[in-house]
């Protein structure tokens, strides 16, 4: 070991020498490395080494093999010590490897330190300070650089990165793919050329103007931006075409349509208004308009004085015209006639006065900030019309003063007063009528207490009248409501009455709700009972309801609708409870259609209590539900009138014909009694379903038996087995229906027995099945829409795979769609119709 | 006395021109047209029956090859042109409208392994067992000219597959490695290897055109990106995949035909499990091709049948077979989505309709409307047992029928056993493995 240490020391020395020599070489370039060794013993050593190395070559294996063995041994021992460390890749100078045989076990000498390499860098001036500093920090840094990863690992990383890149790239298509999957219709090829004539310039590209004339023409055309090839659009038009996509065009069209519709509505409205003849209406309207206008004008004065001035001028002009004209001056033919009448007729006087008021209104100057006092004076002057007959003036005075003879004034409604009053007159509600009257009284000295009293009376009377009217109105409304509501259950009420009267041996009750709507005629026929079916018949009843609703008023219709919906709802609920598979649906739909087809509508007849409660509950809104509960009406002793099962619509006009018809049917079916057959059938069915009592008593078993010896009651009770009664039949309350509760195997062959996959619940599936798609049940357009195939291909067209452009298009579309907020109506995947 | 005369506006019943359909006023009141469901059901039933009656898919067979047809290529620009290469190295060009061979050339010695038409449709490449890739002109040589390839590339090893880039002058071959070639060069511009020494099929993605996928003999499917220097990912399955085909409308879906009688549709982003397993064949599936609409694909099998699958359907919607058709080696779906072409062992190419009952040719508007309606009816009532029974009924050759039955029994018993094992072992100790996961061994990153 000591020896080894020595050797290492020596090596160190040697290294320093080498360093020195490096410095030397740097300073003096052209010197041989061999000559550099200046220390004597070192040189000897080196020489020895040299010699050795040369000897090694010459001598052969002896020493070398020893050395190797030793090396191996050392390696093996070091390997035993612990886990093998990754050997760092080493770089060493070739000069150090003078001899591989003198290499030490620890290998310290072989390592080249950074300091060895850059030790004398401080001394050289050529190296900049910055690099020196960097090198120093590098020297201090003890860490070694990690070895590069193995090829496999690096490749794996590379692959991973590449895969993720590709995956994200490919994921961009997700939107399009999903869109295509959801699309109602896909038309292939996707990037279809638009059909129709192509633009000339696309077809003819190489043609050029040749003759000078042609050239001149084309230059002119191009200068004016006119289309060069014949029927093609100008660039501007083309640009507009391109600017508007299909969606935009659709939206624009919708807007235009809306605008047009609005316009037409407005036109219609104005036309209608123009046609209104009521003068009062127009008066009120005009006044409102004027008020509005004034309001606007006021705001306009503040915001836009110039325009306001203009308006003012206009108004002034209108006023002038009015003043110039003889309108509203009570000088016309009408006015004259009225003037004659005015002496005797209060109304005429009033009318004339109104006319004058209008005149005053129209000729009055507007009080605005813009006009001055003089004009006001003028206006006052102008206010007094010049051409007025005397009595008119009287009347006017009468208006101003409270003329006791002008009873009309007392009855004037506030609105009228408004009309007649001038601008400064404030509006008054009816509540302060008296006050206003008092004011008026104050104004005019002629007013007397009598008048006041009169007015008070009058006011009170009117109030009272109004109250009464209110009450009456309420009553009438209630009455109407009752009528409406009760209409439906009139029959029921009548039944109750009849029940109260107890009796009713009858009968066939023909009922018509004449006072109400004359719409529904309920024909109740009780059918003949045969001897053996006595108890049966008391239950049985058939209600034929003929519905002749030719002139139903709106209310009735509404009530009917509600009733109908109620009816449907109840049916649906039943369905929900019952329907499990499609077979039930089919049955149901069949039954429904049957019921729809035949006007004969069996009504449910639950027990009387039920009936009462239900009528109480439903009665108000179910108007059409009119039918007579035969159970209540009929008893066993009922006298019977036979009515054939044919539909019996009660029409008064052709009742004779109906009778004939009836007679015919009677004749035709004289032999067979359909109804009793039906009843028999039904009873048979019920009997089959009824629980049977099985008697298992054995006479003589456990007790005495013999002739005339009955088993004891106890025993009989014990051995009589009663099966559990079945749930009530569904047709229990449906007199004219037999519902078989057996499963029909022949039908079940055609029925779906498990819910198909895309559907979540059976109602969903049923609803899809229920709606027909044929043109028998749908309009042409609907059918076309429904039956559109999902994939449409063009004959003879090559369908190219999806192109990258679609992705770009889709992105663009999505962005524009988001910005405009317009949803495409039909989710076509690509907009083929879009401009190309 | 006022007499009211019944009068109608002639606009309501007189048609404008003679060509118009007679205007028929129609009352859509549902009470007037009862039993709509029942009537439509019967119509649907009749439509399905008629469909089965009219289902005659086989159109023609093109014979002329003197050995089994090993590969086919669709023309990119012409619907009526088809190229087929046989096992004796012969390539034939067919005119499908005339149903005749228009050109024959001896392209290779030994099998023609792969064939593809360039994107512009003016030339095509073939590769064969003689380690060459040859480029041919689409037009036949003129009179007196010799049939010679435009270009021949001599490779070091056999090439087993060939595919052309959709837009660039780049094509890919596979053999011992997957090579990407430039049309202008005689050496590959890029080669991919990943521990396997033989590939059977390489296909470019038609949508994301820089992507490729290949089937290797180590039961793996490898994905590549042409721009990268290394492959992307690899999935190893229980059995070898013979060919694969990318969905032309969906960038990340591809379907591979496997030796284990199944086809697997993968989402290339999630290779851990296939998106769908398509079962029905009773022997190895040799080839698969997507319909250009991307909704369906057709597969050719060693069991002498062709089957059509919906892209997400686990079972086939259609099976085609004839008595004379032997092992079907290659199959193509025509670019107009109307026809299917199959090349089989017994030297014939067969032309089938893609929709067996479809009427070919132009349809009158009323005819089209009627077919649309009946299609919709069939779709609406497809779940009804009678309709389904009729619609799904197919005749199968006896041996295939028996084999499928046998396979079904085997599968059922296997499932039963799995179920039992699961039932009788400690909960959690035996994991449930779904059908889709069963066939994937591992995904190599």
Tab-separated table of C-alpha atoms in Angstrom, chain A residues 363-740:
chain	number	residue	atom	x	y	z
A	363	UNK	CA	-107.249	77.767	-34.033
A	364	UNK	CA	-105.718	78.177	-30.664
A	365	UNK	CA	-102.141	79.136	-30.472
A	366	UNK	CA	-99.888	76.741	-28.728
A	367	UNK	CA	-98.534	77.957	-25.479
A	368	UNK	CA	-94.879	77.342	-25.705
A	369	UNK	CA	-91.794	79.107	-24.641
A	370	UNK	CA	-91.265	80.197	-28.155
A	371	UNK	CA	-94.285	82.394	-28.676
A	372	UNK	CA	-94.883	85.740	-27.096
A	373	UNK	CA	-97.650	87.637	-25.454
A	374	UNK	CA	-98.928	89.359	-28.494
A	375	UNK	CA	-99.734	86.129	-30.114
A	376	UNK	CA	-101.555	85.065	-27.023
A	377	UNK	CA	-103.681	88.120	-27.263
A	378	UNK	CA	-104.270	87.407	-30.846
A	379	UNK	CA	-105.315	83.958	-29.939
A	380	UNK	CA	-107.786	85.250	-27.430
A	381	UNK	CA	-109.211	87.464	-30.011
A	382	UNK	CA	-109.277	84.691	-32.491
A	383	UNK	CA	-110.995	82.526	-29.982
A	384	UNK	CA	-114.211	84.381	-30.505
A	385	UNK	CA	-115.621	83.302	-33.741
A	386	UNK	CA	-117.226	85.997	-35.797
A	387	UNK	CA	-119.809	84.181	-37.761
A	388	UNK	CA	-121.998	82.581	-35.190
A	389	UNK	CA	-125.720	82.706	-34.817
A	390	UNK	CA	-127.109	84.059	-31.614
A	391	UNK	CA	-128.473	80.988	-30.084
A	392	UNK	CA	-125.199	79.336	-30.550
A	393	UNK	CA	-123.674	81.986	-28.463
A	394	UNK	CA	-126.347	81.454	-25.943
A	395	UNK	CA	-125.570	77.878	-25.891
A	396	UNK	CA	-121.986	78.616	-25.416
A	397	UNK	CA	-122.812	80.800	-22.535
A	398	UNK	CA	-124.902	78.015	-21.316
A	399	UNK	CA	-121.873	75.844	-21.393
A	400	UNK	CA	-119.831	78.327	-19.561
A	401	UNK	CA	-122.455	79.106	-17.051
A	402	UNK	CA	-124.290	76.320	-15.414
A	403	UNK	CA	-127.486	76.529	-17.284
A	404	UNK	CA	-130.245	74.791	-15.347
A	405	UNK	CA	-131.837	73.732	-18.609
A	406	UNK	CA	-128.774	72.076	-19.802
A	407	UNK	CA	-129.419	68.788	-18.159
A	408	UNK	CA	-127.137	67.190	-20.605
A	409	UNK	CA	-124.251	68.692	-18.856
A	410	UNK	CA	-125.071	66.863	-15.749
A	411	UNK	CA	-125.020	63.604	-17.519
A	412	UNK	CA	-121.920	64.334	-19.437
A	413	UNK	CA	-119.358	61.762	-18.903
A	414	UNK	CA	-115.907	62.875	-17.886
A	415	UNK	CA	-114.524	62.023	-21.261
A	416	UNK	CA	-117.001	64.244	-22.948
A	417	UNK	CA	-116.104	66.951	-20.602
A	418	UNK	CA	-112.539	66.479	-21.486
A	419	UNK	CA	-113.356	66.824	-25.082
A	420	UNK	CA	-115.255	69.961	-24.552
A	421	UNK	CA	-112.902	71.501	-22.100
A	422	UNK	CA	-109.980	73.590	-23.155
A	423	UNK	CA	-106.388	72.792	-22.585
A	424	UNK	CA	-106.014	74.411	-19.232
A	425	UNK	CA	-108.979	72.561	-17.863
A	426	UNK	CA	-107.854	69.760	-15.616
A	427	UNK	CA	-109.243	66.331	-15.752
A	428	UNK	CA	-111.620	65.266	-13.088
A	429	UNK	CA	-112.689	61.900	-11.911
A	430	UNK	CA	-116.299	61.216	-11.182
A	431	UNK	CA	-115.582	61.402	-7.491
A	432	UNK	CA	-115.009	65.134	-7.515
A	433	UNK	CA	-117.872	65.993	-9.683
A	434	UNK	CA	-119.532	68.056	-7.047
A	435	UNK	CA	-116.473	70.077	-6.422
A	436	UNK	CA	-116.123	70.962	-10.020
A	437	UNK	CA	-119.716	71.896	-10.129
A	438	UNK	CA	-119.140	74.188	-7.208
A	439	UNK	CA	-116.254	75.760	-8.953
A	440	UNK	CA	-118.364	76.349	-11.904
A	441	UNK	CA	-120.929	77.847	-9.642
A	442	UNK	CA	-118.380	80.174	-8.267
A	443	UNK	CA	-117.441	81.235	-11.691
A	444	UNK	CA	-120.942	82.060	-12.604
A	445	UNK	CA	-123.068	84.034	-10.312
A	446	UNK	CA	-126.297	82.747	-11.736
A	447	UNK	CA	-125.877	79.448	-9.988
A	448	UNK	CA	-128.489	78.716	-7.367
A	449	UNK	CA	-128.799	76.307	-4.566
A	450	UNK	CA	-131.495	74.529	-6.424
A	451	UNK	CA	-129.125	73.511	-9.059
A	452	UNK	CA	-126.648	72.295	-6.555
A	453	UNK	CA	-129.244	70.154	-4.933
A	454	UNK	CA	-130.330	68.851	-8.242
A	455	UNK	CA	-126.830	67.927	-9.101
A	456	UNK	CA	-126.259	66.229	-5.854
A	457	UNK	CA	-129.346	64.172	-6.347
A	458	UNK	CA	-128.334	63.373	-9.758
A	459	UNK	CA	-124.906	62.333	-8.672
A	460	UNK	CA	-126.281	60.076	-6.014
A	461	UNK	CA	-128.715	58.565	-8.373
A	462	UNK	CA	-125.989	57.804	-10.808
A	463	UNK	CA	-123.844	56.279	-8.165
A	464	UNK	CA	-126.667	54.072	-7.133
A	465	UNK	CA	-127.361	53.133	-10.681
A	466	UNK	CA	-123.773	52.278	-11.206
A	467	UNK	CA	-123.784	50.022	-8.173
A	468	UNK	CA	-126.865	48.304	-9.355
A	469	UNK	CA	-125.430	47.868	-12.751
A	470	UNK	CA	-122.348	46.347	-11.220
A	471	UNK	CA	-124.355	43.896	-9.251
A	472	UNK	CA	-126.427	43.028	-12.231
A	473	UNK	CA	-123.320	42.555	-14.262
A	474	UNK	CA	-121.845	40.282	-11.688
A	475	UNK	CA	-125.028	38.337	-11.536
A	476	UNK	CA	-125.204	37.989	-15.245
A	477	UNK	CA	-121.616	36.884	-15.409
A	478	UNK	CA	-122.229	34.365	-12.722
A	479	UNK	CA	-125.284	33.252	-14.462
A	480	UNK	CA	-123.402	32.799	-17.661
A	481	UNK	CA	-120.723	30.882	-15.942
A	482	UNK	CA	-123.235	28.719	-14.336
A	483	UNK	CA	-124.860	28.157	-17.608
A	484	UNK	CA	-121.601	27.203	-19.106
A	485	UNK	CA	-120.601	24.953	-16.337
A	486	UNK	CA	-123.927	23.558	-15.699
A	487	UNK	CA	-124.589	22.862	-19.280
A	488	UNK	CA	-122.412	19.860	-19.034
A	489	UNK	CA	-124.159	18.382	-16.113
A	490	UNK	CA	-127.654	19.457	-16.746
A	491	UNK	CA	-128.508	15.977	-17.540
A	492	UNK	CA	-127.039	14.797	-14.317
A	493	UNK	CA	-128.996	17.321	-12.353
A	494	UNK	CA	-132.097	16.272	-14.053
A	495	UNK	CA	-131.356	12.751	-13.227
A	496	UNK	CA	-131.048	13.695	-9.630
A	497	UNK	CA	-134.337	15.380	-9.757
A	498	UNK	CA	-135.864	12.393	-11.243
A	499	UNK	CA	-134.313	10.276	-8.618
A	500	UNK	CA	-135.713	12.510	-5.957
A	501	UNK	CA	-139.056	12.154	-7.458
A	502	UNK	CA	-138.204	8.560	-7.248
A	503	UNK	CA	-139.453	6.638	-9.874
A	504	UNK	CA	-139.223	6.857	-13.287
A	505	UNK	CA	-140.533	3.854	-14.729
A	506	UNK	CA	-139.450	5.157	-17.958
A	507	UNK	CA	-137.783	5.006	-20.465
A	508	UNK	CA	-136.134	6.627	-23.214
A	509	UNK	CA	-135.127	10.084	-22.489
A	510	UNK	CA	-134.374	12.342	-25.291
A	511	UNK	CA	-132.619	15.309	-24.115
A	512	UNK	CA	-131.782	18.465	-25.737
A	513	UNK	CA	-130.129	21.313	-24.115
A	514	UNK	CA	-131.955	23.879	-26.011
A	515	UNK	CA	-131.677	26.831	-23.745
A	516	UNK	CA	-127.952	26.388	-23.807
A	517	UNK	CA	-126.503	25.552	-27.117
A	518	UNK	CA	-128.780	23.147	-28.896
A	519	UNK	CA	-125.616	21.381	-29.665
A	520	UNK	CA	-125.651	18.070	-28.104
A	521	UNK	CA	-128.510	15.820	-28.147
A	522	UNK	CA	-128.322	12.941	-25.889
A	523	UNK	CA	-130.405	10.098	-26.727
A	524	UNK	CA	-130.783	7.643	-24.045
A	525	UNK	CA	-132.395	4.534	-24.897
A	526	UNK	CA	-133.202	1.836	-22.600
A	527	UNK	CA	-133.320	-1.498	-24.089
A	528	UNK	CA	-135.767	-4.182	-23.810
A	529	UNK	CA	-135.239	-6.561	-21.075
A	530	UNK	CA	-136.066	-10.084	-21.321
A	531	UNK	CA	-137.469	-12.133	-18.558
A	532	UNK	CA	-134.302	-13.935	-17.698
A	533	UNK	CA	-132.290	-10.798	-17.789
A	534	UNK	CA	-134.214	-8.738	-15.372
A	535	UNK	CA	-131.539	-8.060	-12.860
A	536	UNK	CA	-129.120	-7.601	-15.702
A	537	UNK	CA	-131.057	-4.910	-17.291
A	538	UNK	CA	-131.367	-2.757	-14.277
A	539	UNK	CA	-127.647	-2.327	-14.566
A	540	UNK	CA	-127.460	-2.168	-18.246
A	541	UNK	CA	-127.861	0.957	-20.131
A	542	UNK	CA	-126.648	2.350	-23.312
A	543	UNK	CA	-126.210	5.943	-23.881
A	544	UNK	CA	-126.197	7.185	-27.340
A	545	UNK	CA	-124.935	10.561	-27.699
A	546	UNK	CA	-125.459	12.270	-30.951
A	547	UNK	CA	-123.310	15.194	-31.353
A	548	UNK	CA	-124.437	17.844	-33.725
A	549	UNK	CA	-122.324	20.819	-33.112
A	550	UNK	CA	-122.911	22.945	-36.101
A	551	UNK	CA	-123.152	26.240	-34.347
A	552	UNK	CA	-121.312	26.181	-31.152
A	553	UNK	CA	-120.189	29.449	-29.764
A	554	UNK	CA	-116.615	29.858	-28.754
A	555	UNK	CA	-117.165	29.289	-25.111
A	556	UNK	CA	-118.907	26.079	-25.693
A	557	UNK	CA	-116.102	24.948	-27.879
A	558	UNK	CA	-113.603	25.814	-25.271
A	559	UNK	CA	-115.486	23.970	-22.651
A	560	UNK	CA	-115.729	21.067	-25.013
A	561	UNK	CA	-112.037	21.102	-25.569
A	562	UNK	CA	-111.290	21.073	-21.917
A	563	UNK	CA	-113.707	18.295	-21.443
A	564	UNK	CA	-112.130	16.396	-24.273
A	565	UNK	CA	-108.679	16.862	-22.937
A	566	UNK	CA	-109.840	15.695	-19.601
A	567	UNK	CA	-111.262	12.685	-21.235
A	568	UNK	CA	-108.054	11.959	-23.075
A	569	UNK	CA	-106.032	12.494	-19.970
A	570	UNK	CA	-107.949	9.989	-18.044
A	571	UNK	CA	-107.494	7.554	-20.872
A	572	UNK	CA	-103.809	8.188	-20.940
A	573	UNK	CA	-103.472	7.635	-17.266
A	574	UNK	CA	-105.233	4.403	-17.563
A	575	UNK	CA	-102.867	3.556	-20.307
A	576	UNK	CA	-99.899	4.361	-18.205
A	577	UNK	CA	-101.092	2.071	-15.534
A	578	UNK	CA	-101.881	-0.714	-17.823
A	579	UNK	CA	-99.698	-0.625	-20.830
A	580	UNK	CA	-96.662	-2.778	-20.598
A	581	UNK	CA	-95.942	-3.776	-24.123
A	582	UNK	CA	-96.726	-2.646	-27.548
A	583	UNK	CA	-99.571	-5.041	-27.867
A	584	UNK	CA	-101.462	-3.029	-25.377
A	585	UNK	CA	-100.683	0.046	-27.360
A	586	UNK	CA	-101.957	-1.552	-30.471
A	587	UNK	CA	-105.094	-2.613	-28.715
A	588	UNK	CA	-105.475	0.777	-27.255
A	589	UNK	CA	-105.011	2.554	-30.495
A	590	UNK	CA	-107.446	0.254	-32.137
A	591	UNK	CA	-109.993	0.861	-29.480
A	592	UNK	CA	-109.446	4.553	-29.736
A	593	UNK	CA	-109.880	4.571	-33.404
A	594	UNK	CA	-113.005	2.502	-33.094
A	595	UNK	CA	-114.363	4.862	-30.539
A	596	UNK	CA	-113.530	7.772	-32.754
A	597	UNK	CA	-115.192	6.263	-35.678
A	598	UNK	CA	-118.479	5.446	-34.103
A	599	UNK	CA	-120.537	8.193	-32.615
A	600	UNK	CA	-121.938	5.727	-30.166
A	601	UNK	CA	-120.038	6.576	-27.068
A	602	UNK	CA	-120.527	4.529	-23.997
A	603	UNK	CA	-120.345	6.549	-20.885
A	604	UNK	CA	-119.102	5.211	-17.676
A	605	UNK	CA	-121.745	4.715	-15.103
A	606	UNK	CA	-120.282	4.194	-11.736
A	607	UNK	CA	-122.406	3.995	-8.673
A	608	UNK	CA	-124.531	6.936	-7.792
A	609	UNK	CA	-122.274	8.132	-5.030
A	610	UNK	CA	-119.365	8.089	-7.359
A	611	UNK	CA	-121.328	9.829	-9.954
A	612	UNK	CA	-122.388	12.552	-7.651
A	613	UNK	CA	-118.933	13.213	-6.402
A	614	UNK	CA	-117.471	13.217	-9.821
A	615	UNK	CA	-120.072	15.515	-11.168
A	616	UNK	CA	-119.426	17.837	-8.312
A	617	UNK	CA	-115.787	17.815	-9.082
A	618	UNK	CA	-115.766	17.781	-12.794
A	619	UNK	CA	-119.106	19.325	-13.468
A	620	UNK	CA	-117.904	22.886	-13.708
A	621	UNK	CA	-115.603	22.457	-16.631
A	622	UNK	CA	-116.872	19.429	-18.370
A	623	UNK	CA	-119.698	20.690	-20.368
A	624	UNK	CA	-119.925	18.017	-22.952
A	625	UNK	CA	-120.062	15.203	-20.532
A	626	UNK	CA	-123.679	14.818	-20.631
A	627	UNK	CA	-125.267	11.541	-20.290
A	628	UNK	CA	-127.890	10.087	-18.166
A	629	UNK	CA	-127.075	7.507	-15.630
A	630	UNK	CA	-129.556	4.914	-16.468
A	631	UNK	CA	-128.850	3.147	-13.274
A	632	UNK	CA	-130.356	5.994	-11.434
A	633	UNK	CA	-133.102	6.610	-13.856
A	634	UNK	CA	-134.169	3.120	-14.417
A	635	UNK	CA	-135.568	0.553	-12.190
A	636	UNK	CA	-136.708	-2.903	-12.924
A	637	UNK	CA	-140.214	-1.912	-13.631
A	638	UNK	CA	-139.206	0.437	-16.341
A	639	UNK	CA	-141.344	0.544	-19.359
A	640	UNK	CA	-139.280	-0.222	-22.328
A	641	UNK	CA	-139.121	1.306	-25.695
A	642	UNK	CA	-136.905	-0.545	-28.027
A	643	UNK	CA	-134.456	1.459	-29.975
A	644	UNK	CA	-132.192	-0.146	-32.504
A	645	UNK	CA	-128.479	-0.053	-31.940
A	646	UNK	CA	-127.835	2.114	-34.929
A	647	UNK	CA	-126.538	5.538	-34.331
A	648	UNK	CA	-129.333	7.815	-33.494
A	649	UNK	CA	-128.511	11.374	-34.109
A	650	UNK	CA	-131.386	13.502	-33.110
A	651	UNK	CA	-131.959	16.050	-35.740
A	652	UNK	CA	-135.224	17.779	-35.687
A	653	UNK	CA	-135.369	18.523	-39.364
A	654	UNK	CA	-135.079	15.040	-40.603
A	655	UNK	CA	-136.550	13.123	-37.762
A	656	UNK	CA	-139.029	11.624	-40.140
A	657	UNK	CA	-136.250	10.314	-42.261
A	658	UNK	CA	-134.569	8.973	-39.212
A	659	UNK	CA	-137.688	7.236	-38.223
A	660	UNK	CA	-137.852	5.711	-41.611
A	661	UNK	CA	-134.295	4.631	-41.230
A	662	UNK	CA	-135.062	3.216	-37.897
A	663	UNK	CA	-137.942	1.351	-39.281
A	664	UNK	CA	-135.791	-0.015	-41.994
A	665	UNK	CA	-133.208	-1.226	-39.580
A	666	UNK	CA	-135.896	-2.658	-37.419
A	667	UNK	CA	-137.177	-4.560	-40.369
A	668	UNK	CA	-133.747	-5.699	-41.361
A	669	UNK	CA	-132.853	-6.973	-37.939
A	670	UNK	CA	-136.261	-8.167	-37.009
A	671	UNK	CA	-135.129	-11.704	-36.442
A	672	UNK	CA	-132.058	-11.341	-34.300
A	673	UNK	CA	-131.922	-9.532	-31.071
A	674	UNK	CA	-128.439	-8.108	-31.158
A	675	UNK	CA	-128.478	-6.531	-27.807
A	676	UNK	CA	-129.680	-9.465	-25.871
A	677	UNK	CA	-127.138	-11.609	-27.646
A	678	UNK	CA	-124.486	-9.214	-26.634
A	679	UNK	CA	-125.661	-9.244	-23.089
A	680	UNK	CA	-125.674	-12.988	-23.003
A	681	UNK	CA	-122.188	-13.031	-24.324
A	682	UNK	CA	-121.004	-10.636	-21.763
A	683	UNK	CA	-122.587	-12.504	-18.928
A	684	UNK	CA	-121.030	-15.690	-20.121
A	685	UNK	CA	-117.657	-14.070	-20.090
A	686	UNK	CA	-118.224	-12.795	-16.617
A	687	UNK	CA	-119.375	-16.153	-15.400
A	688	UNK	CA	-116.286	-17.806	-16.689
A	689	UNK	CA	-114.182	-15.384	-14.785
A	690	UNK	CA	-116.134	-15.676	-11.553
A	691	UNK	CA	-114.592	-17.580	-8.710
A	692	UNK	CA	-116.225	-20.905	-8.186
A	693	UNK	CA	-116.996	-22.484	-4.924
A	694	UNK	CA	-115.686	-25.995	-4.625
A	695	UNK	CA	-117.394	-28.230	-2.177
A	696	UNK	CA	-115.146	-31.008	-0.959
A	697	UNK	CA	-117.304	-32.320	1.806
A	698	UNK	CA	-117.576	-36.076	1.891
A	699	UNK	CA	-120.837	-37.145	3.425
A	700	UNK	CA	-120.352	-39.786	6.011
A	701	UNK	CA	-116.734	-39.003	6.594
A	702	UNK	CA	-116.136	-38.537	10.291
A	703	UNK	CA	-119.823	-38.627	11.110
A	704	UNK	CA	-122.915	-40.489	10.355
A	705	UNK	CA	-124.040	-40.732	6.801
A	706	UNK	CA	-126.894	-42.145	4.951
A	707	UNK	CA	-130.084	-41.292	3.199
A	708	UNK	CA	-131.383	-37.899	4.102
A	709	UNK	CA	-128.451	-37.283	6.343
A	710	UNK	CA	-126.721	-34.086	5.471
A	711	UNK	CA	-123.226	-33.346	6.609
A	712	UNK	CA	-123.143	-30.807	9.362
A	713	UNK	CA	-122.909	-27.186	8.571
A	714	UNK	CA	-119.600	-26.922	10.336
A	715	UNK	CA	-118.122	-29.541	8.136
A	716	UNK	CA	-119.528	-28.065	5.052
A	717	UNK	CA	-118.051	-24.744	5.943
A	718	UNK	CA	-114.753	-26.335	6.588
A	719	UNK	CA	-114.521	-28.148	3.301
A	720	UNK	CA	-116.026	-25.604	1.054
A	721	UNK	CA	-113.166	-23.889	-0.704
A	722	UNK	CA	-113.699	-20.417	-1.947
A	723	UNK	CA	-111.234	-19.148	-4.410
A	724	UNK	CA	-110.103	-15.583	-3.980
A	725	UNK	CA	-112.299	-13.259	-5.972
A	726	UNK	CA	-110.666	-11.851	-9.014
A	727	UNK	CA	-109.962	-8.192	-9.413
A	728	UNK	CA	-112.928	-6.430	-10.941
A	729	UNK	CA	-113.301	-6.656	-14.660
A	730	UNK	CA	-112.267	-3.690	-16.660
A	731	UNK	CA	-115.540	-3.603	-18.516
A	732	UNK	CA	-117.458	-3.637	-15.284
A	733	UNK	CA	-118.750	-0.158	-15.845
A	734	UNK	CA	-118.761	-0.251	-19.589
A	735	UNK	CA	-122.136	-1.602	-20.548
A	736	UNK	CA	-121.628	-1.995	-24.239
A	737	UNK	CA	-118.113	-3.342	-24.219
A	738	UNK	CA	-116.564	-6.665	-23.532
A	739	UNK	CA	-112.940	-6.436	-22.649
A	740	UNK	CA	-111.175	-9.713	-22.809
